[in-house]
XYZ file of C-alpha atoms in Angstrom:
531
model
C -18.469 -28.948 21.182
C -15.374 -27.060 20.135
C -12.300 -29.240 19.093
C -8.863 -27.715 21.003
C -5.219 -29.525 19.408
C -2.357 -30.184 21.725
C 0.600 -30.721 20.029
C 2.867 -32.335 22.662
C 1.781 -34.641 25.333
C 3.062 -32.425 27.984
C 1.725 -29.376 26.820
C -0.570 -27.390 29.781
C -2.061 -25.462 26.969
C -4.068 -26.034 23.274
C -5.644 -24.417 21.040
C -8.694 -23.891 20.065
C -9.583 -24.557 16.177
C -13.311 -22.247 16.242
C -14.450 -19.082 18.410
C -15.407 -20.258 21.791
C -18.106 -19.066 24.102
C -18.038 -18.940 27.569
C -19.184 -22.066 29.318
C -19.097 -24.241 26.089
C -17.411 -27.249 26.065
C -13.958 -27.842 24.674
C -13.107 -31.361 23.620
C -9.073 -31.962 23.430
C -8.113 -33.889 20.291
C -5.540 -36.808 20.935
C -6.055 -36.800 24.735
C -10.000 -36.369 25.225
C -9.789 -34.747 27.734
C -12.795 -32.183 27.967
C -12.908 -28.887 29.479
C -15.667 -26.120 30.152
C -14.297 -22.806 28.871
C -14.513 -19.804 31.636
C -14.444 -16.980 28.939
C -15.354 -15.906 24.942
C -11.810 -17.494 23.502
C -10.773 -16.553 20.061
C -10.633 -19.169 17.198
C -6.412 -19.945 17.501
C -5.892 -19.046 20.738
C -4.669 -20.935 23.613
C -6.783 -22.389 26.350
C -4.903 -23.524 29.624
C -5.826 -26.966 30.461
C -4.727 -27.229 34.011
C -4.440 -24.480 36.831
C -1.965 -22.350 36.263
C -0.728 -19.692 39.189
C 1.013 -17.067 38.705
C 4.531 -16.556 37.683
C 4.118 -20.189 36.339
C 5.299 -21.142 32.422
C 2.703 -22.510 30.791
C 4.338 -24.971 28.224
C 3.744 -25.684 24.446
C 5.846 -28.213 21.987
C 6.748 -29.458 25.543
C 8.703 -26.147 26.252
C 7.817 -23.221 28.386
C 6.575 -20.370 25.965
C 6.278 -17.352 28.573
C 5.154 -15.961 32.350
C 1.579 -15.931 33.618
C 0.895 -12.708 35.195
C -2.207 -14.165 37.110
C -3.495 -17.116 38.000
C -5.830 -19.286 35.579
C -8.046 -22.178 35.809
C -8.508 -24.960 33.306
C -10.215 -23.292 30.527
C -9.268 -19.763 30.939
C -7.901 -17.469 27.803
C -4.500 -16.913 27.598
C -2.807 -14.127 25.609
C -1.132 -11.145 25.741
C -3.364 -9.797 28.383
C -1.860 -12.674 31.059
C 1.203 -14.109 29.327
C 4.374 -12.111 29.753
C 6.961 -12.703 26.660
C 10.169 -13.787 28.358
C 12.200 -15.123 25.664
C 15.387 -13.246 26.378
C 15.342 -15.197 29.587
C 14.733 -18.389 28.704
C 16.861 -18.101 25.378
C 19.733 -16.622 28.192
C 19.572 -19.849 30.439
C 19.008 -22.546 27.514
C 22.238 -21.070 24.971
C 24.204 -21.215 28.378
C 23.392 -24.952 29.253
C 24.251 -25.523 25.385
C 27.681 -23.860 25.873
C 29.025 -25.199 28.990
C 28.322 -28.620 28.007
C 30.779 -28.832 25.732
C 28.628 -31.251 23.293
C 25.395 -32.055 21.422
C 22.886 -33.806 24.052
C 22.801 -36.906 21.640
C 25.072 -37.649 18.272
C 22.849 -36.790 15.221
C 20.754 -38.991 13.089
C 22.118 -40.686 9.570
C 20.760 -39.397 7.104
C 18.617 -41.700 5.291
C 19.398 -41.907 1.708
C 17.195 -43.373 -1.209
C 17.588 -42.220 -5.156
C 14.601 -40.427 -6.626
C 14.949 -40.187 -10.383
C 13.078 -36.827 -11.876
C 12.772 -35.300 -15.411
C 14.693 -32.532 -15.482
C 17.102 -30.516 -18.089
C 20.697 -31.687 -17.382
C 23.730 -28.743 -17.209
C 26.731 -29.008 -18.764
C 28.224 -28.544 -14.852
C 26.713 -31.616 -13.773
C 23.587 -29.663 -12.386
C 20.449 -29.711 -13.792
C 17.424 -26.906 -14.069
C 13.915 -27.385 -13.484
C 12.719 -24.853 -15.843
C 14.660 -23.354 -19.106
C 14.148 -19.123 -17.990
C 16.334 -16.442 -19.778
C 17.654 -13.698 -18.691
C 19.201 -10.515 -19.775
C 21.931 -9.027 -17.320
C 22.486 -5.185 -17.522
C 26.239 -4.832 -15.944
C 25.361 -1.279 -15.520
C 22.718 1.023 -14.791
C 22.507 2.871 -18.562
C 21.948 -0.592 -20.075
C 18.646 -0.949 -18.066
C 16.469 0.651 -20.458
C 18.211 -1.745 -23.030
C 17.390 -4.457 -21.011
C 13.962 -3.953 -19.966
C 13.092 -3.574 -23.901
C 14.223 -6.652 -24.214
C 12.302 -8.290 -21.832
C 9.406 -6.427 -23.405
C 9.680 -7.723 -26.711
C 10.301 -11.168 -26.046
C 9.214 -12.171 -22.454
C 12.636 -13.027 -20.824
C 13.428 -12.337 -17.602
C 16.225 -9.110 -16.719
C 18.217 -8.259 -13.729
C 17.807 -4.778 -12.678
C 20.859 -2.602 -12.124
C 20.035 -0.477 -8.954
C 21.235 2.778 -9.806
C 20.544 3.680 -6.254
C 22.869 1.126 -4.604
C 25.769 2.035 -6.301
C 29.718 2.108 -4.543
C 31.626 5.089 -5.630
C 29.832 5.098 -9.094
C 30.341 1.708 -10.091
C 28.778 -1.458 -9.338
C 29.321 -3.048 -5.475
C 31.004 -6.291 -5.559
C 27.511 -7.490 -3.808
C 25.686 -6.332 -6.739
C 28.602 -8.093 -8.843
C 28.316 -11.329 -7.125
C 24.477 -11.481 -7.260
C 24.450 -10.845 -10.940
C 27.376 -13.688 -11.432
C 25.590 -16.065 -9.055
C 22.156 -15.191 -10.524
C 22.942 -16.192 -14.111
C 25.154 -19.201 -12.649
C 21.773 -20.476 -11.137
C 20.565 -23.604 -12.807
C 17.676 -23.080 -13.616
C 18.556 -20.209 -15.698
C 19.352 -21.861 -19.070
C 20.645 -18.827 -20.691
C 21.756 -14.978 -20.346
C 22.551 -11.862 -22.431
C 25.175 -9.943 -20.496
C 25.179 -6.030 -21.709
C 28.349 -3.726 -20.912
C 28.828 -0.507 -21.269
C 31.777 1.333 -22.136
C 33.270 2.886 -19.442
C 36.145 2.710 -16.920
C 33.581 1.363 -14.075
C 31.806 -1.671 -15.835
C 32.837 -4.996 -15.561
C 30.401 -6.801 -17.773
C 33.503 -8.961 -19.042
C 34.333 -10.513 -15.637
C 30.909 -11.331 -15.013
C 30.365 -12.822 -18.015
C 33.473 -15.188 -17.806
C 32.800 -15.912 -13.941
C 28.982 -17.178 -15.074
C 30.410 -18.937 -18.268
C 32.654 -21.482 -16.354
C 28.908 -23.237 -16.105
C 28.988 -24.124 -19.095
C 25.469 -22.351 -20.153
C 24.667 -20.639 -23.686
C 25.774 -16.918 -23.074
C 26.235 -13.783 -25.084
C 27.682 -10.700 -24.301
C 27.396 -7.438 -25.808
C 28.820 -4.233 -25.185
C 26.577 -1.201 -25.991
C 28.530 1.786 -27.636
C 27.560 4.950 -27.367
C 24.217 6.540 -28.359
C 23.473 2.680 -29.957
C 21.058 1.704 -27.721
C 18.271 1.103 -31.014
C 20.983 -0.967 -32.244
C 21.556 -2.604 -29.226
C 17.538 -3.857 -28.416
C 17.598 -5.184 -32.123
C 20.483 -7.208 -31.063
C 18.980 -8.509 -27.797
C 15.936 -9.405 -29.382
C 17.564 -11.498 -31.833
C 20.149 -12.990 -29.337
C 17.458 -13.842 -26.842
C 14.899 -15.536 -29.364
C 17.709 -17.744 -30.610
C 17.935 -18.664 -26.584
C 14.684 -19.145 -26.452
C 14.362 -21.126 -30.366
C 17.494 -23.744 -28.489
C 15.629 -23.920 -24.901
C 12.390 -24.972 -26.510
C 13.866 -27.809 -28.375
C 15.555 -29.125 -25.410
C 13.666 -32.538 -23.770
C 13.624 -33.323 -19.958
C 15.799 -36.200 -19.034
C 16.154 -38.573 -15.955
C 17.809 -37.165 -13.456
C 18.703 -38.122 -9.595
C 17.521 -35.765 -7.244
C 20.882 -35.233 -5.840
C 21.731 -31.662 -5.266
C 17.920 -29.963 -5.705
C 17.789 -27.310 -3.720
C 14.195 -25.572 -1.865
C 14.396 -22.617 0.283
C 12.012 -22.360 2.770
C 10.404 -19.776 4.541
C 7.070 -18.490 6.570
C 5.226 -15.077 7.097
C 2.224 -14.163 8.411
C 1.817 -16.691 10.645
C -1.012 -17.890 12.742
C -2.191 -20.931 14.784
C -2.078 -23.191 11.981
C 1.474 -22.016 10.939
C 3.147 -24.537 12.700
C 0.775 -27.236 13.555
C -0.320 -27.762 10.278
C 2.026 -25.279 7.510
C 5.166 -24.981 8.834
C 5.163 -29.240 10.003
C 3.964 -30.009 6.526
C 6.923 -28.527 4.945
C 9.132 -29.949 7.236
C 8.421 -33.694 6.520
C 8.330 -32.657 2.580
C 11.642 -31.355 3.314
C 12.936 -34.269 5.096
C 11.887 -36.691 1.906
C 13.872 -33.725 -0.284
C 16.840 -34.132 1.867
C 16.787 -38.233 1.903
C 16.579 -37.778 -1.803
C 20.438 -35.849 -1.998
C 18.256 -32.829 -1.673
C 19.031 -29.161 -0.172
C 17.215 -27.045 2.124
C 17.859 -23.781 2.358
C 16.092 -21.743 5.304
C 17.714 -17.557 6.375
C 14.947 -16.586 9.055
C 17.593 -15.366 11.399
C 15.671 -12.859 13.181
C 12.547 -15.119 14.071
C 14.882 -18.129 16.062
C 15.472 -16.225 18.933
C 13.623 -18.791 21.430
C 14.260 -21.915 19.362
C 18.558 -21.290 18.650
C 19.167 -23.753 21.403
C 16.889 -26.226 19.644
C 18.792 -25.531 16.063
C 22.026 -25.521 18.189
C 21.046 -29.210 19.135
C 20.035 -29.789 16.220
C 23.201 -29.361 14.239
C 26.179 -31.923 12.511
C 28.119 -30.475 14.982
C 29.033 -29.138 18.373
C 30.930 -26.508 16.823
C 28.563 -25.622 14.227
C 26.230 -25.193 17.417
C 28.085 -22.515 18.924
C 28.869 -20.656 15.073
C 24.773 -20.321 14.966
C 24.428 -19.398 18.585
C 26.961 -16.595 17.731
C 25.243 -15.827 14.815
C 21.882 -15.445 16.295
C 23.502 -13.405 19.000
C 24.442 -10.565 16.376
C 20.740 -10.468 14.570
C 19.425 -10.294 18.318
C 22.562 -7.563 18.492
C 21.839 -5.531 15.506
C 17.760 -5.275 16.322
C 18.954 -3.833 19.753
C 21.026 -1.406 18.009
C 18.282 -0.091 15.261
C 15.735 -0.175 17.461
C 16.821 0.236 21.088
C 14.689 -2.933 22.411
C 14.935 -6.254 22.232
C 13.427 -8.945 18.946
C 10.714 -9.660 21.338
C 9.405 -6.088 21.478
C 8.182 -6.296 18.321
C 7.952 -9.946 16.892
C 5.704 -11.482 17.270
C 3.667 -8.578 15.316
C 0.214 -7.450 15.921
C -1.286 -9.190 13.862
C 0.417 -12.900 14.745
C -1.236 -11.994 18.416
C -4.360 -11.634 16.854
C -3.868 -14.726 15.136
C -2.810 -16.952 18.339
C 0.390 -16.192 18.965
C 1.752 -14.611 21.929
C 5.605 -14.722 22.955
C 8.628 -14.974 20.370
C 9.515 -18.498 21.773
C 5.877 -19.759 20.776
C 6.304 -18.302 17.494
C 9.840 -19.705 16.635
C 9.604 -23.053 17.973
C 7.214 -23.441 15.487
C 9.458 -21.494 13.049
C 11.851 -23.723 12.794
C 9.671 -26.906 12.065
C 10.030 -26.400 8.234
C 13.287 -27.228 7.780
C 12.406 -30.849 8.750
C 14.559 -33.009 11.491
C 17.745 -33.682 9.794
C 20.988 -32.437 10.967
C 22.222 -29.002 10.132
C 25.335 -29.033 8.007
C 26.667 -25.555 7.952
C 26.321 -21.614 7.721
C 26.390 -20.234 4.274
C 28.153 -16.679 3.375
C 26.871 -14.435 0.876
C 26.378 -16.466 -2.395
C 28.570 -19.497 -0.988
C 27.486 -22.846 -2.559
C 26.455 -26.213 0.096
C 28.386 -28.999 -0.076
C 25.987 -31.585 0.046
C 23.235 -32.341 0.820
C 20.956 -31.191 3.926
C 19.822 -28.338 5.847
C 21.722 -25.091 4.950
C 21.376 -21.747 6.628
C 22.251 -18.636 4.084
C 23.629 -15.811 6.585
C 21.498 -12.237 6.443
C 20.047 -10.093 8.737
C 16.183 -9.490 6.969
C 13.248 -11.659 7.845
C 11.342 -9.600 4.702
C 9.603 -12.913 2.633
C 11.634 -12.654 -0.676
C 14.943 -12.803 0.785
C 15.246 -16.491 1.685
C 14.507 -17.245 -1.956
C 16.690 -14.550 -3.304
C 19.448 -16.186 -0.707
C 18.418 -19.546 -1.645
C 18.905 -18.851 -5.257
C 21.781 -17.556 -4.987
C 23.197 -20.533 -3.439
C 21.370 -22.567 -6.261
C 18.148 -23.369 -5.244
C 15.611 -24.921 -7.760
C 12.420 -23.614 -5.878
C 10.708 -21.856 -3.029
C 8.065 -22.518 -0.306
C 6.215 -19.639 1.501
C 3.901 -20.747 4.316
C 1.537 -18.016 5.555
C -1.466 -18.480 8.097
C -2.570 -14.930 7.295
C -2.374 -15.268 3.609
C -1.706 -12.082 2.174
C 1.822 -12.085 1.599
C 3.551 -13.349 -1.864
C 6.385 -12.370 -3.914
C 7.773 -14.101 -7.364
C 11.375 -14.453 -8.451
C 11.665 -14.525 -12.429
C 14.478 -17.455 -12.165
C 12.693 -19.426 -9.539
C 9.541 -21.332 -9.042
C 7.764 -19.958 -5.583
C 4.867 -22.116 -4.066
C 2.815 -20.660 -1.426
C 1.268 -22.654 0.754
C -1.018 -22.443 4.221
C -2.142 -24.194 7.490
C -5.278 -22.421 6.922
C -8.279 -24.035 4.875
C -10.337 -20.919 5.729
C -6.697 -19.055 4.238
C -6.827 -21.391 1.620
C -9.849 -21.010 0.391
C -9.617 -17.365 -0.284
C -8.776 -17.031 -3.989
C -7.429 -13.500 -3.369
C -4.318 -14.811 -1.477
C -3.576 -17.265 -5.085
C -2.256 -19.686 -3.162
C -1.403 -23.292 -4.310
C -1.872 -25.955 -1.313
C -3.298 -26.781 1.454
C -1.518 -27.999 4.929
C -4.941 -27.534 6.133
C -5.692 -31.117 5.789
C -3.353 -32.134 8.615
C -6.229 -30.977 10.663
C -8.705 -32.653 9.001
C -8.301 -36.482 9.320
C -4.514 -36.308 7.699
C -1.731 -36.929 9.329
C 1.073 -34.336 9.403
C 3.269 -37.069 7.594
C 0.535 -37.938 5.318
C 0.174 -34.440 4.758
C 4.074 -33.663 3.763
C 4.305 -36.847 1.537
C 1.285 -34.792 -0.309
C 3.326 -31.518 -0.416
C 6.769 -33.769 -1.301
C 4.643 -35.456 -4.612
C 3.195 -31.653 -5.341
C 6.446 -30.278 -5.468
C 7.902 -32.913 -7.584
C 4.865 -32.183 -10.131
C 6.236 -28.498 -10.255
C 9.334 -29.726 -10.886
C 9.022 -32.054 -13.549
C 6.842 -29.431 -15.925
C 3.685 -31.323 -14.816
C 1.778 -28.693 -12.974
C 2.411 -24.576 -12.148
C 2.154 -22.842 -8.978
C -0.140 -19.784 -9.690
C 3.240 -17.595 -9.267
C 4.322 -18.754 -12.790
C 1.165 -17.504 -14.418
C 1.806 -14.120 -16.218
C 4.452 -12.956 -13.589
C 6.976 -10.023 -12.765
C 9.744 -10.614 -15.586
C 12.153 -8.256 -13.634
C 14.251 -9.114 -10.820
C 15.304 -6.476 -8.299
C 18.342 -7.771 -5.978
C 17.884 -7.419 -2.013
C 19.588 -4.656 0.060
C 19.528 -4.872 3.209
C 17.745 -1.252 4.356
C 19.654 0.597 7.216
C 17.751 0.869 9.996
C 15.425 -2.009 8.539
C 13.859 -2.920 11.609
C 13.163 0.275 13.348
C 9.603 2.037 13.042
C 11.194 5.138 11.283
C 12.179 2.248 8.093
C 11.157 4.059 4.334
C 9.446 0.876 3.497
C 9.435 1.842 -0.168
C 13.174 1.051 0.132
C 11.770 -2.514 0.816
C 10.850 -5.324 -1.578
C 6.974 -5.119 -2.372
C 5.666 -8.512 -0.475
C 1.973 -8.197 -0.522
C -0.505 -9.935 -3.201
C -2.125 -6.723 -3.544
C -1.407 -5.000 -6.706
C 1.818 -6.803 -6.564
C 2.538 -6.157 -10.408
C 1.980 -2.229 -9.433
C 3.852 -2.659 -6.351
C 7.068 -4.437 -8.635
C 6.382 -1.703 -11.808
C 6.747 1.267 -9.009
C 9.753 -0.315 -7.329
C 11.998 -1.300 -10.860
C 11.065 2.843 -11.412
C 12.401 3.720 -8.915
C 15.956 2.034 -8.875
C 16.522 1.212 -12.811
């Protein structure tokens, strides 16, 4: 017999957790209810448990997820070849209700509070860091070479100046601001700022804007045809860095004010029954703690923005993310003539399970955990307190809600993937990958470091995120490493947004390399091509 989950008592559909064969029985964990399946079904898929006529919604998370286009009898396959994807609909009619009513459906939650002491390295601001990396910051793209030697010789981190993405020969202020807001990031201990001598640098500004942190800094301007000169100096600036950082002891600290960005690609069925709900109750403990959470999936919450809406501190803030939402959904239409729905989910989330948008980003959403939303973040704006924040860009590509995150001062980041493949590493930030998936998990070519897996294997889903919560705090504290940290990509390459980044005609060499395959080649090619 074939075990099927159901994650809400009202759902009319499960799914099935092996391959199915047609007349085998499928037992339906939590209810017990049994059914005899009418067809092969896929391992992940969803098996109607009820009669189901056409034109009907069959429901999952307690929500309608789509349109039958025939009729189906209790055990019967359902995919894309009898569910129609109608999340523009539905997402039309629920964002209406939510406007017209002129409030949130019930005031939100308290937020529990309870102090969590960790060792950490305390910041002259009144932050703290989680790890002691150094970085050198090229203000300009002739100092990359310079920097990159650096990093060669001594194993520091460096910022890479995109030639490419330059504004009328100088640096953009949105370069500017991520290199300010990169070295003001507090995990980053220390940074070597390089300027060049000419009319278009501003080296000094950036400099003073990341030295009102109160961090060890250096900066040094590179004269002409001194470049020799210049690495010699580096060298011995950064090694000093790194002679202070070593010396320095982890303290007690409260958790107040750590910050995890959250994100998930490559989902499947397990993504959000087991993954995605994991990290959500991890994130909730984070949050009670004084923590942050930091989550910039904008693309994948069409079908779930009413939820979010509800969801949020305020009415107001409601109707700012509604908005919001609206222009992703506006800019998709615009780049690639159809609607999000038309192509996410992708292939190869079908094949995994999932069918319509609104399946796929109800579940989304569940690792941010269940506290309220305080606000919208700008471009490299800080929170002010604690909670769940949502950093404003238009890219669902994996390592922009850490870059995002980071730049708003995240500690750490938290990938969840069903399909496993997909990783990226940030030089200034700790990424953890986790999965849903034992199967996933158990793959040693995806390098990934835990398993949600166990929710659906005798642990609870709370049981499950208190085990993810303690994990991360391991991390934090120095005790363990997440297989990211081992040996990794010591440059970091900013995020443009591409134009045209969603439409099939994309140069997706203009895209951050996101795969675990020959990542280090995939990074080496990339810095090339831009420094």
């Amino acid at each position: 017999m074939i075990n099927a989950i159901i994650v809400d008592k009202r759902d009319t559909v499960a799914m099935v957790t092996a391959p199915v064969e047609a007349e085998q029985d499928i037992l339906v964990t939590g209810t017990g209810q049994v059914i005899k399946a009418k067809e092969p079904i896929k391992a992940g898929h969803k098996v109607a448990l009820v009669r189901l006529e056409a034109g009907e919604a069959p429901l999952k998370y307690g929500i309608p997820i789509g349109r039958m286009l025939s009729a189906i009898d209790p055990g019967g396959w359902i995919s894309t070849h009898n569910l129609e994807d109608t999340t523009e609909e539905l997402c039309g009619e629920y964002c209406r209700r939510f406007r017209e009513s002129g409030h949130l459906a019930q005031a939100p939650p308290p937020i529990e509070s309870s102090v969590r002491m960790i060792k950490a390295y305390p910041r002259e601001n009144g932050s703290f860091g989680i790890r002691n990396y150094i970085m050198v910051i090229p203000t300009t793209p002739d100092t990359n070479g310079i920097a990159e030697a650096i990093s060669d010789q001594t194993g520091c981190a460096w910022f890479v100046c995109d030639r490419t993405r330059l504004d009328d020969g100088k640096v953009s202020e949105y370069t500017r601001k991520a290199m300010i807001f990169t070295g003001r990031n507090p995990n980053l201990y220390a940074a070597l700022i390089l300027d060049a001598p000419i009319a278009a640098a501003d080296g000094k500004g950036i400099y003073e804007a990341i030295a009102e942190t109160g961090k060890p800094l250096h900066y040094l301007a590179v004269a002409e045809g001194e470049a020799e000169k210049a690495i010699s100096e580096g060298v011995a600036i950064i090694e000093g860095f790194q002679k202070a950082a070593s010396a320095l002891q982890r303290e007690p600290v409260s958790m107040e004010g750590f910050g995890l960005t959250v994100h998930c690609s490559g989902s499947d069925w397990t993504t959000a029954i087991n993954g995605n709900s994991a990290v959500g109750a991890a994130a909730d403990r984070i949050v009670r703690h004084g923590g942050r959470i930091f989550m910039t999936e904008w693309m994948e919450w069409s079908g779930s923005q009413h939820l979010m809406a509800e969801q949020c501190a305020t009415y107001e803030l409601g109707l700012d993310l509604l908005d919001a939402v609206d222009r992703v959904r506006a800019t998709v239409l615009r780049e690639t003539g159809k609607p999000v729905e038309y192509m996410n989910p992708v292939q190869a989330n079908k094949d995994a399970g999932l069918t319509t948008l609104v399946e796929k980003s109800t579940g989304t959403i569940r690792k941010m955990g269940s506290t309220p939303i305080q606000g919208l973040l700008h471009y490299c704006e800080q929170p002010a307190g604690k909670g769940i924040w949502l950093p404003m860009h238009d890219s669902v590509w994996p390592p922009t809600s850490a870059i995002y995150g980071s730049l708003s001062g995240a500690h750490m980041s938290v990938l969840n993937t069903g399909i496993g493949f997909l990783y990226f590493e940030l030089p200034h930030m700790l990424c953890i990958r986790t999965t849903g998936n034992t199967e996933t998990f158990n793959n040693p070519a995806f390098k990934l470091d835990f398993n949600a897996g166990i929710a659906a294997e005798g642990k609870t889903v709370e049981e499950t995120g208190e085990l993810l919560f303690e994990y991360l705090i391991r991390i934090a504290e120095g005790d363990e490493e997440p297989k990211a940290e081992i040996d990794k990509v010591r440059a970091f390459n900013m995020y443009y947004y591409t134009e045209n980044e969603f439409g099939a005609e994309t140069d997706r060499s203009r895209i951050l390399p996101a795969s675990v395959t020959n990542y280090r080649e995939q990074c080496r090619r990339y810095t090339d091509s831009i420094k």
